[in-house]
Structures are given as structure tokens and as C-alpha cells.
Amino acid sequence: MLTRAEVASAAPARAPRRRSGQWAAWGFLAPVVIYLVAFYAYPLYRNLDLSLHKYTVRSFVQGGAPFSGLDNYRAVIDNPTFWPALTHTVLFTGVSLIFQFSIGMALAVFFVNHFPLSTTLRALFLVPWLLPLIVSASTWSWMLNSDSGVVNSLLQAVGVNPVNWLTSPTWALTSVIIANIWIGIPFNLVVLYSGLRAIPSDIYEAAALDGASGWQRFWRVTFPLLRPVSAITLLLGLVYTLKVFDIIWIMTKGGPTDSSTTFATWSYRFSFGNLLPQFGPGAAIGNLLIIMALIFGLLYIRIQRQQQS
């Protein structure tokens, strides 16, 4: 048994250790906090500030931009390009996600059953994901060229008239969606393949003994067990696809006649695509994109909680 004097002498010794542990924890946490503040918090604050002031090039550099409240948001919503850009953003995101997820799921199910050269083929499917976006978009621009593109050459070979993929208002949005689907399939393949590998094989054996067909095993075993992985895959794909800019700008620049303009390209055009940049409206459009991504993220969290309860 320790005397009161021994206990009193041991207490101050523990305090420095506790303080040193706290300082060590703050030391490990500091780089993360600095990174989040520098690359997330400050840019978000700056974008909000831009959207609430009437900035010119001079005031952007020197400061002193007058406060305009929600005028930039009103100007954006009243702009005739707003509703077409919103429609294109929704179509571009929705169609891309559906096909990327469906094709990625089919390929993941195909590759989960090992066969000769399966590893090599799976690695080749990752090439679109590893290529820089500027290379992928430039390649698709060449392939879909109206005069010398390989796609029109194949269509002519089977007796189909050439299509103005990038210069026709009817086909421009379809063209960039096709390119984006091709680029996004490998991500879905990798994540869903990892999820399939984590499902125990005993469950499939039990389902086979019960007489379940291949489709029944997929729909009643694979798909429900893969739901958490599928949900996070769709959420990440949604956030990424909403802000896709490089592919559309390189292939069509949002044209012709705004037929492939999305919020991402429209925001860039306001902020940097003119001789007289309009930073306020461009920032307002960017904030609308953030709000859209936030709404879908909150919906995802709510659905996950409902499934877990």
C-alpha cells in the first residue's frame, strides 16, 4: 500500500507524460489540419467570397470589390444557358453513372472467376484510368472526328452514313458521355471486384445446393452483399462526374451552341474563358455544383443509416 506522500509525489510525474502525449497527438494532427485548411477550407471560403462580390480583374488582384449579395446567383439563374446546362449536367452524370456501374459490375463478375490471362486482361482494362485525361480526351476527339475519325470509317465500312459526333448539337453531348463512360469503367471494375472477392464462397455453394440459378445467385446473394460497396462506388462516381471538365472542354468546349455545356464548363467559361472574366458568376456556378454534391452525399448517409437500423 502506498502512503499519501508517495501518491502525492507520483501525481506530478504523470502530468508531464500526459502533456507530452497530448503534444505528440497535436503534432501528428497538425499536418492534416494545415492541409485541410489550405486546400479545402480556404478555397471554399474564397469561392463563397467571390460569389458574393462583384469582382473585376483589378479588384481580384488589388481587393476592394463591392458587395453584391445574391446578385451573381440571380444572374446565373436568369441566364438562358442555366436550364440547358443543368439538364446537360444531370444527363451527363446520370447516364455516365448507370453505364459505368453496369459495365463495371459485369466485368467484375466476369473476372472474379479466374481463367487463363484473367490477370493480364484485368490490368489492360485499367489503362483508361491510368492515362492522363488530356490524352484520353484527345484520343476520343481523333476517333470521333467527322472527316478522318476511325469511328466514322467503321460506320462507312458497314454502310452507315458518317456522323458529326463533335460538331452536331444532336451528338455532341452523347460523344462526351461515351468518352466519360470509357474512362470511368476501370474505377468501378476495381472497387466492385474487390467487393466480390470479399464475399465468402460458402454462401455461393449453399445457394447452388439449394438449386439457385446463376442469375438468382447474383440477384439474391451477390447484389445484396455488395450493396455497401456499390453505394460508395456510386457516390464517389457521382461527385467525380459532377465536376468533370477536362473531357468536355477538350472534345467540344461545351458546344456547339451550348449543346454539351455543363455547370463545370460553364463556370470555367465565365471565370477564364473570356477576355473580361466574370469571377462572381463563375464562382456562383461552382457553389451550385458543391451544393448538388452535398445534397447527394447527405442522401447517401441517410440511406445508409436507414439500412443499418
mmCIF file of C-alpha atoms in Angstrom:
data_model
loop_
_atom_site.group_PDB
_atom_site.id
_atom_site.type_symbol
_atom_site.label_atom_id
_atom_site.label_comp_id
_atom_site.label_asym_id
_atom_site.label_seq_id
_atom_site.Cartn_x
_atom_site.Cartn_y
_atom_site.Cartn_z
ATOM 1 C CA MET A 1 0.000 0.000 0.000
ATOM 2 C CA LEU A 2 1.276 3.457 -0.989
ATOM 3 C CA THR A 3 1.329 6.203 1.568
ATOM 4 C CA ARG A 4 -0.226 9.581 0.895
ATOM 5 C CA ALA A 5 3.218 11.107 0.437
ATOM 6 C CA GLU A 6 4.150 8.521 -2.229
ATOM 7 C CA VAL A 7 0.881 9.101 -4.094
ATOM 8 C CA ALA A 8 1.381 12.870 -3.991
ATOM 9 C CA SER A 9 4.913 12.512 -5.365
ATOM 10 C CA ALA A 10 3.775 10.202 -8.227
ATOM 11 C CA ALA A 11 0.958 12.506 -9.397
ATOM 12 C CA PRO A 12 3.221 15.302 -10.739
ATOM 13 C CA ALA A 13 5.263 12.693 -12.647
ATOM 14 C CA ARG A 14 2.177 11.555 -14.540
ATOM 15 C CA ALA A 15 1.175 15.068 -15.573
ATOM 16 C CA PRO A 16 4.236 15.737 -17.802
ATOM 17 C CA ARG A 17 3.737 12.371 -19.519
ATOM 18 C CA ARG A 18 0.104 13.213 -20.209
ATOM 19 C CA ARG A 19 1.061 16.630 -21.587
ATOM 20 C CA SER A 20 3.797 15.149 -23.780
ATOM 21 C CA GLY A 21 1.287 12.661 -25.170
ATOM 22 C CA GLN A 22 -1.120 15.482 -25.990
ATOM 23 C CA TRP A 23 1.612 17.468 -27.725
ATOM 24 C CA ALA A 24 2.578 14.379 -29.742
ATOM 25 C CA ALA A 25 -1.059 13.893 -30.791
ATOM 26 C CA TRP A 26 -1.308 17.529 -31.887
ATOM 27 C CA GLY A 27 1.988 17.154 -33.741
ATOM 28 C CA PHE A 28 0.645 14.242 -35.791
ATOM 29 C CA LEU A 29 -2.669 16.030 -36.338
ATOM 30 C CA ALA A 30 -1.197 19.384 -37.386
ATOM 31 C CA PRO A 31 -0.181 18.404 -40.973
ATOM 32 C CA VAL A 32 -3.699 17.111 -41.659
ATOM 33 C CA VAL A 33 -5.307 20.261 -40.258
ATOM 34 C CA ILE A 34 -2.968 22.506 -42.269
ATOM 35 C CA TYR A 35 -3.691 20.537 -45.440
ATOM 36 C CA LEU A 36 -7.471 20.686 -44.956
ATOM 37 C CA VAL A 37 -7.410 24.410 -44.197
ATOM 38 C CA ALA A 38 -5.082 25.276 -47.085
ATOM 39 C CA PHE A 39 -6.653 23.130 -49.791
ATOM 40 C CA TYR A 40 -10.297 22.805 -48.715
ATOM 41 C CA ALA A 41 -11.451 25.372 -46.169
ATOM 42 C CA TYR A 42 -9.729 28.415 -47.661
ATOM 43 C CA PRO A 43 -10.694 27.653 -51.308
ATOM 44 C CA LEU A 44 -14.317 27.139 -50.232
ATOM 45 C CA TYR A 45 -14.281 30.414 -48.321
ATOM 46 C CA ARG A 46 -12.639 32.184 -51.259
ATOM 47 C CA ASN A 47 -15.178 30.789 -53.720
ATOM 48 C CA LEU A 48 -18.051 31.910 -51.493
ATOM 49 C CA ASP A 49 -16.480 35.355 -51.189
ATOM 50 C CA LEU A 50 -16.134 35.601 -54.984
ATOM 51 C CA SER A 51 -19.785 34.687 -55.485
ATOM 52 C CA LEU A 52 -20.974 37.418 -53.083
ATOM 53 C CA HIS A 53 -18.934 40.299 -54.545
ATOM 54 C CA LYS A 54 -18.673 41.987 -57.907
ATOM 55 C CA TYR A 55 -15.084 41.230 -58.821
ATOM 56 C CA THR A 56 -13.155 42.571 -61.787
ATOM 57 C CA VAL A 57 -9.594 41.711 -62.756
ATOM 58 C CA ARG A 58 -8.320 44.783 -60.904
ATOM 59 C CA SER A 59 -10.332 44.169 -57.724
ATOM 60 C CA PHE A 60 -9.404 40.483 -57.854
ATOM 61 C CA VAL A 61 -5.721 41.459 -57.603
ATOM 62 C CA GLN A 62 -5.920 44.642 -55.520
ATOM 63 C CA GLY A 63 -9.084 43.956 -53.492
ATOM 64 C CA GLY A 64 -11.955 46.319 -52.793
ATOM 65 C CA ALA A 65 -14.700 44.524 -54.735
ATOM 66 C CA PRO A 66 -18.183 45.857 -53.831
ATOM 67 C CA PHE A 67 -20.551 43.503 -52.031
ATOM 68 C CA SER A 68 -23.351 42.295 -54.333
ATOM 69 C CA GLY A 69 -25.174 39.763 -52.165
ATOM 70 C CA LEU A 70 -27.019 37.162 -54.210
ATOM 71 C CA ASP A 71 -26.922 39.165 -57.452
ATOM 72 C CA ASN A 72 -24.450 36.732 -59.044
ATOM 73 C CA TYR A 73 -26.734 33.800 -58.253
ATOM 74 C CA ARG A 74 -29.737 35.656 -59.698
ATOM 75 C CA ALA A 75 -27.748 36.476 -62.831
ATOM 76 C CA VAL A 76 -26.786 32.843 -63.262
ATOM 77 C CA ILE A 77 -30.328 31.513 -62.771
ATOM 78 C CA ASP A 78 -31.814 34.153 -65.098
ATOM 79 C CA ASN A 79 -29.238 33.372 -67.779
ATOM 80 C CA PRO A 80 -30.802 31.436 -70.714
ATOM 81 C CA THR A 81 -27.948 28.905 -70.502
ATOM 82 C CA PHE A 82 -28.827 27.889 -66.929
ATOM 83 C CA TRP A 83 -31.552 25.315 -67.596
ATOM 84 C CA PRO A 84 -29.821 23.674 -70.602
ATOM 85 C CA ALA A 85 -26.581 23.480 -68.573
ATOM 86 C CA LEU A 86 -28.450 21.971 -65.610
ATOM 87 C CA THR A 87 -30.138 19.430 -67.896
ATOM 88 C CA HIS A 88 -26.842 18.501 -69.530
ATOM 89 C CA THR A 89 -25.168 18.157 -66.124
ATOM 90 C CA VAL A 90 -27.879 15.794 -64.893
ATOM 91 C CA LEU A 91 -27.866 13.757 -68.118
ATOM 92 C CA PHE A 92 -24.086 13.600 -68.296
ATOM 93 C CA THR A 93 -23.841 12.477 -64.672
ATOM 94 C CA GLY A 94 -26.790 10.080 -64.632
ATOM 95 C CA VAL A 95 -26.104 8.272 -67.918
ATOM 96 C CA SER A 96 -22.381 8.021 -67.160
ATOM 97 C CA LEU A 97 -23.016 6.512 -63.719
ATOM 98 C CA ILE A 98 -25.550 3.978 -64.995
ATOM 99 C CA PHE A 99 -23.309 2.628 -67.748
ATOM 100 C CA GLN A 100 -20.070 2.847 -65.776
ATOM 101 C CA PHE A 101 -21.570 0.920 -62.877
ATOM 102 C CA SER A 102 -23.383 -1.650 -65.053
ATOM 103 C CA ILE A 103 -20.386 -2.415 -67.268
ATOM 104 C CA GLY A 104 -18.015 -2.336 -64.285
ATOM 105 C CA MET A 105 -20.245 -4.796 -62.402
ATOM 106 C CA ALA A 106 -20.455 -7.139 -65.404
ATOM 107 C CA LEU A 107 -16.672 -7.097 -65.826
ATOM 108 C CA ALA A 108 -16.109 -7.629 -62.092
ATOM 109 C CA VAL A 109 -18.388 -10.684 -62.109
ATOM 110 C CA PHE A 110 -16.602 -11.918 -65.235
ATOM 111 C CA PHE A 111 -13.100 -11.552 -63.769
ATOM 112 C CA VAL A 112 -13.914 -12.909 -60.311
ATOM 113 C CA ASN A 113 -13.909 -16.389 -61.886
ATOM 114 C CA HIS A 114 -10.237 -16.900 -62.598
ATOM 115 C CA PHE A 115 -9.224 -18.157 -66.038
ATOM 116 C CA PRO A 116 -6.004 -18.060 -68.078
ATOM 117 C CA LEU A 117 -4.794 -14.486 -68.729
ATOM 118 C CA SER A 118 -7.505 -13.034 -66.468
ATOM 119 C CA THR A 119 -4.932 -11.005 -64.527
ATOM 120 C CA THR A 120 -3.421 -9.632 -67.733
ATOM 121 C CA LEU A 121 -6.806 -8.683 -69.180
ATOM 122 C CA ARG A 122 -7.842 -7.049 -65.918
ATOM 123 C CA ALA A 123 -4.661 -4.995 -65.951
ATOM 124 C CA LEU A 124 -5.357 -3.882 -69.532
ATOM 125 C CA PHE A 125 -8.785 -2.631 -68.510
ATOM 126 C CA LEU A 126 -7.053 -0.255 -66.102
ATOM 127 C CA VAL A 127 -5.285 1.606 -68.925
ATOM 128 C CA PRO A 128 -8.076 4.202 -69.470
ATOM 129 C CA TRP A 129 -7.953 5.029 -65.754
ATOM 130 C CA LEU A 130 -4.160 5.428 -65.744
ATOM 131 C CA LEU A 131 -3.934 7.664 -68.798
ATOM 132 C CA PRO A 132 -3.947 11.444 -68.270
ATOM 133 C CA LEU A 133 -7.352 12.905 -69.076
ATOM 134 C CA ILE A 134 -5.913 15.161 -71.748
ATOM 135 C CA VAL A 135 -4.561 12.099 -73.568
ATOM 136 C CA SER A 136 -7.852 10.203 -73.305
ATOM 137 C CA ALA A 137 -9.937 13.186 -74.437
ATOM 138 C CA SER A 138 -7.588 13.939 -77.336
ATOM 139 C CA THR A 139 -7.732 10.293 -78.423
ATOM 140 C CA TRP A 140 -11.526 10.308 -78.422
ATOM 141 C CA SER A 141 -11.527 13.617 -80.332
ATOM 142 C CA TRP A 142 -9.433 11.981 -83.033
ATOM 143 C CA MET A 143 -11.545 8.810 -83.088
ATOM 144 C CA LEU A 144 -14.805 10.789 -83.395
ATOM 145 C CA ASN A 145 -13.516 13.272 -85.949
ATOM 146 C CA SER A 146 -16.117 13.765 -88.679
ATOM 147 C CA ASP A 147 -13.669 13.534 -91.595
ATOM 148 C CA SER A 148 -10.807 11.285 -90.524
ATOM 149 C CA GLY A 149 -12.060 9.549 -87.393
ATOM 150 C CA VAL A 150 -11.843 5.789 -87.068
ATOM 151 C CA VAL A 151 -15.451 5.535 -85.825
ATOM 152 C CA ASN A 152 -16.892 7.086 -88.987
ATOM 153 C CA SER A 153 -14.576 4.917 -91.086
ATOM 154 C CA LEU A 154 -16.048 1.817 -89.440
ATOM 155 C CA LEU A 155 -19.579 3.134 -89.956
ATOM 156 C CA GLN A 156 -18.895 3.715 -93.643
ATOM 157 C CA ALA A 157 -17.474 0.206 -93.924
ATOM 158 C CA VAL A 158 -20.841 -1.247 -92.859
ATOM 159 C CA GLY A 159 -22.863 1.132 -95.000
ATOM 160 C CA VAL A 160 -23.846 3.728 -92.373
ATOM 161 C CA ASN A 161 -23.573 7.427 -93.144
ATOM 162 C CA PRO A 162 -20.898 9.371 -91.201
ATOM 163 C CA VAL A 163 -21.986 11.165 -88.045
ATOM 164 C CA ASN A 164 -20.818 14.623 -86.965
ATOM 165 C CA TRP A 165 -20.054 13.463 -83.460
ATOM 166 C CA LEU A 166 -18.374 16.611 -82.139
ATOM 167 C CA THR A 167 -19.873 19.318 -84.344
ATOM 168 C CA SER A 168 -23.547 18.370 -84.277
ATOM 169 C CA PRO A 169 -25.767 19.712 -81.461
ATOM 170 C CA THR A 170 -27.567 16.360 -81.533
ATOM 171 C CA TRP A 171 -24.476 14.198 -80.951
ATOM 172 C CA ALA A 172 -22.023 16.397 -79.009
ATOM 173 C CA LEU A 173 -23.342 15.518 -75.546
ATOM 174 C CA THR A 174 -23.575 11.833 -76.478
ATOM 175 C CA SER A 175 -19.938 11.892 -77.605
ATOM 176 C CA VAL A 176 -18.572 13.270 -74.343
ATOM 177 C CA ILE A 177 -20.754 10.852 -72.361
ATOM 178 C CA ILE A 178 -19.308 7.900 -74.294
ATOM 179 C CA ALA A 179 -15.770 9.093 -73.603
ATOM 180 C CA ASN A 180 -16.505 9.611 -69.913
ATOM 181 C CA ILE A 181 -18.075 6.152 -69.598
ATOM 182 C CA TRP A 182 -14.960 4.590 -71.103
ATOM 183 C CA ILE A 183 -12.724 6.445 -68.660
ATOM 184 C CA GLY A 184 -14.834 5.616 -65.579
ATOM 185 C CA ILE A 185 -15.347 1.875 -66.128
ATOM 186 C CA PRO A 186 -11.948 0.817 -64.653
ATOM 187 C CA PHE A 187 -12.669 2.550 -61.314
ATOM 188 C CA ASN A 188 -15.970 0.690 -60.960
ATOM 189 C CA LEU A 189 -14.301 -2.553 -62.018
ATOM 190 C CA VAL A 190 -11.540 -2.287 -59.395
ATOM 191 C CA VAL A 191 -13.815 -1.379 -56.468
ATOM 192 C CA LEU A 192 -16.578 -3.873 -57.300
ATOM 193 C CA TYR A 193 -14.059 -6.637 -57.990
ATOM 194 C CA SER A 194 -12.567 -6.081 -54.523
ATOM 195 C CA GLY A 195 -16.057 -6.266 -53.026
ATOM 196 C CA LEU A 196 -16.822 -9.516 -54.831
ATOM 197 C CA ARG A 197 -13.581 -11.074 -53.629
ATOM 198 C CA ALA A 198 -14.603 -10.335 -50.034
ATOM 199 C CA ILE A 199 -17.837 -12.370 -50.300
ATOM 200 C CA PRO A 200 -17.304 -15.879 -48.813
ATOM 201 C CA SER A 201 -17.540 -18.698 -51.351
ATOM 202 C CA ASP A 202 -19.518 -20.810 -48.858
ATOM 203 C CA ILE A 203 -22.573 -18.657 -49.465
ATOM 204 C CA TYR A 204 -22.492 -19.406 -53.193
ATOM 205 C CA GLU A 205 -22.039 -23.108 -52.544
ATOM 206 C CA ALA A 206 -25.070 -23.117 -50.238
ATOM 207 C CA ALA A 207 -27.139 -21.243 -52.832
ATOM 208 C CA ALA A 208 -26.081 -23.727 -55.534
ATOM 209 C CA LEU A 209 -27.089 -26.663 -53.334
ATOM 210 C CA ASP A 210 -30.496 -25.024 -52.904
ATOM 211 C CA GLY A 211 -30.882 -25.031 -56.680
ATOM 212 C CA ALA A 212 -30.378 -21.303 -57.313
ATOM 213 C CA SER A 213 -29.524 -20.394 -60.895
ATOM 214 C CA GLY A 214 -26.676 -18.078 -61.854
ATOM 215 C CA TRP A 215 -28.978 -15.065 -62.114
ATOM 216 C CA GLN A 216 -30.668 -15.904 -58.789
ATOM 217 C CA ARG A 217 -27.286 -16.204 -57.082
ATOM 218 C CA PHE A 218 -26.311 -12.790 -58.411
ATOM 219 C CA TRP A 219 -29.593 -11.038 -57.610
ATOM 220 C CA ARG A 220 -30.264 -12.637 -54.205
ATOM 221 C CA VAL A 221 -26.717 -13.169 -52.925
ATOM 222 C CA THR A 222 -24.128 -11.054 -54.737
ATOM 223 C CA PHE A 223 -26.053 -7.834 -55.182
ATOM 224 C CA PRO A 224 -27.372 -7.545 -51.570
ATOM 225 C CA LEU A 225 -23.973 -8.356 -50.056
ATOM 226 C CA LEU A 226 -22.302 -5.898 -52.440
ATOM 227 C CA ARG A 227 -24.735 -3.078 -51.603
ATOM 228 C CA PRO A 228 -22.390 -1.112 -49.262
ATOM 229 C CA VAL A 229 -19.566 -1.244 -51.818
ATOM 230 C CA SER A 230 -21.969 -0.343 -54.619
ATOM 231 C CA ALA A 231 -23.281 2.641 -52.668
ATOM 232 C CA ILE A 232 -19.858 4.142 -52.028
ATOM 233 C CA THR A 233 -18.831 3.453 -55.629
ATOM 234 C CA LEU A 234 -21.860 5.333 -56.951
ATOM 235 C CA LEU A 235 -21.353 8.199 -54.504
ATOM 236 C CA LEU A 236 -17.700 8.677 -55.430
ATOM 237 C CA GLY A 237 -18.564 8.372 -59.111
ATOM 238 C CA LEU A 238 -21.317 10.949 -58.700
ATOM 239 C CA VAL A 239 -19.072 13.505 -57.003
ATOM 240 C CA TYR A 240 -16.348 12.973 -59.598
ATOM 241 C CA THR A 241 -18.666 13.080 -62.622
ATOM 242 C CA LEU A 242 -20.440 16.247 -61.495
ATOM 243 C CA LYS A 243 -17.199 18.191 -61.762
ATOM 244 C CA VAL A 244 -15.822 16.648 -64.968
ATOM 245 C CA PHE A 245 -14.369 19.450 -67.051
ATOM 246 C CA ASP A 246 -11.302 18.258 -68.958
ATOM 247 C CA ILE A 247 -13.022 15.750 -71.221
ATOM 248 C CA ILE A 248 -15.847 18.056 -72.295
ATOM 249 C CA TRP A 249 -13.644 21.110 -72.794
ATOM 250 C CA ILE A 250 -11.033 19.282 -74.860
ATOM 251 C CA MET A 251 -13.580 17.488 -77.040
ATOM 252 C CA THR A 252 -16.300 20.105 -77.624
ATOM 253 C CA LYS A 253 -15.608 23.159 -75.369
ATOM 254 C CA GLY A 254 -19.260 22.872 -74.377
ATOM 255 C CA GLY A 255 -20.524 23.418 -77.909
ATOM 256 C CA PRO A 256 -21.722 23.609 -80.482
ATOM 257 C CA THR A 257 -24.270 26.239 -79.368
ATOM 258 C CA ASP A 258 -24.008 25.087 -75.722
ATOM 259 C CA SER A 259 -25.304 21.625 -76.639
ATOM 260 C CA SER A 260 -22.738 19.943 -74.352
ATOM 261 C CA THR A 261 -22.313 22.712 -71.766
ATOM 262 C CA THR A 262 -22.419 21.558 -68.151
ATOM 263 C CA PHE A 263 -22.040 23.542 -64.947
ATOM 264 C CA ALA A 264 -18.309 22.737 -64.847
ATOM 265 C CA THR A 265 -17.567 24.074 -68.339
ATOM 266 C CA TRP A 266 -19.951 26.999 -67.887
ATOM 267 C CA SER A 267 -18.204 28.045 -64.682
ATOM 268 C CA TYR A 268 -14.822 27.888 -66.408
ATOM 269 C CA ARG A 269 -16.098 29.919 -69.349
ATOM 270 C CA PHE A 270 -17.333 32.659 -67.019
ATOM 271 C CA SER A 271 -14.138 32.772 -64.977
ATOM 272 C CA PHE A 272 -11.392 32.173 -67.539
ATOM 273 C CA GLY A 273 -12.888 31.712 -71.000
ATOM 274 C CA ASN A 274 -13.452 35.392 -71.846
ATOM 275 C CA LEU A 275 -11.253 38.421 -72.275
ATOM 276 C CA LEU A 276 -13.164 40.053 -69.391
ATOM 277 C CA PRO A 277 -13.552 37.323 -66.745
ATOM 278 C CA GLN A 278 -16.666 37.294 -64.590
ATOM 279 C CA PHE A 279 -15.386 35.718 -61.403
ATOM 280 C CA GLY A 280 -18.600 36.227 -59.426
ATOM 281 C CA PRO A 281 -20.988 34.252 -61.685
ATOM 282 C CA GLY A 282 -18.312 31.604 -62.254
ATOM 283 C CA ALA A 283 -17.911 31.119 -58.502
ATOM 284 C CA ALA A 284 -21.708 31.042 -58.068
ATOM 285 C CA ILE A 285 -21.979 28.165 -60.549
ATOM 286 C CA GLY A 286 -19.188 26.338 -58.723
ATOM 287 C CA ASN A 287 -21.056 26.726 -55.451
ATOM 288 C CA LEU A 288 -24.197 25.310 -57.055
ATOM 289 C CA LEU A 289 -22.170 22.248 -58.040
ATOM 290 C CA ILE A 290 -20.927 21.913 -54.456
ATOM 291 C CA ILE A 291 -24.498 22.123 -53.166
ATOM 292 C CA MET A 292 -25.613 19.405 -55.595
ATOM 293 C CA ALA A 293 -22.795 17.109 -54.479
ATOM 294 C CA LEU A 294 -23.569 17.862 -50.819
ATOM 295 C CA ILE A 295 -27.257 17.016 -51.256
ATOM 296 C CA PHE A 296 -26.457 13.647 -52.822
ATOM 297 C CA GLY A 297 -23.873 12.967 -50.111
ATOM 298 C CA LEU A 298 -26.404 13.634 -47.358
ATOM 299 C CA LEU A 299 -28.940 11.412 -49.113
ATOM 300 C CA TYR A 300 -26.339 8.643 -49.223
ATOM 301 C CA ILE A 301 -25.653 8.983 -45.483
ATOM 302 C CA ARG A 302 -29.381 8.903 -44.695
ATOM 303 C CA ILE A 303 -29.956 5.794 -46.829
ATOM 304 C CA GLN A 304 -27.002 4.055 -45.175
ATOM 305 C CA ARG A 305 -28.379 4.805 -41.715
ATOM 306 C CA GLN A 306 -31.819 3.510 -42.688
ATOM 307 C CA GLN A 307 -30.287 0.262 -43.973
ATOM 308 C CA GLN A 308 -28.246 -0.224 -40.805
ATOM 309 C CA SER A 309 -31.173 0.440 -38.436
#
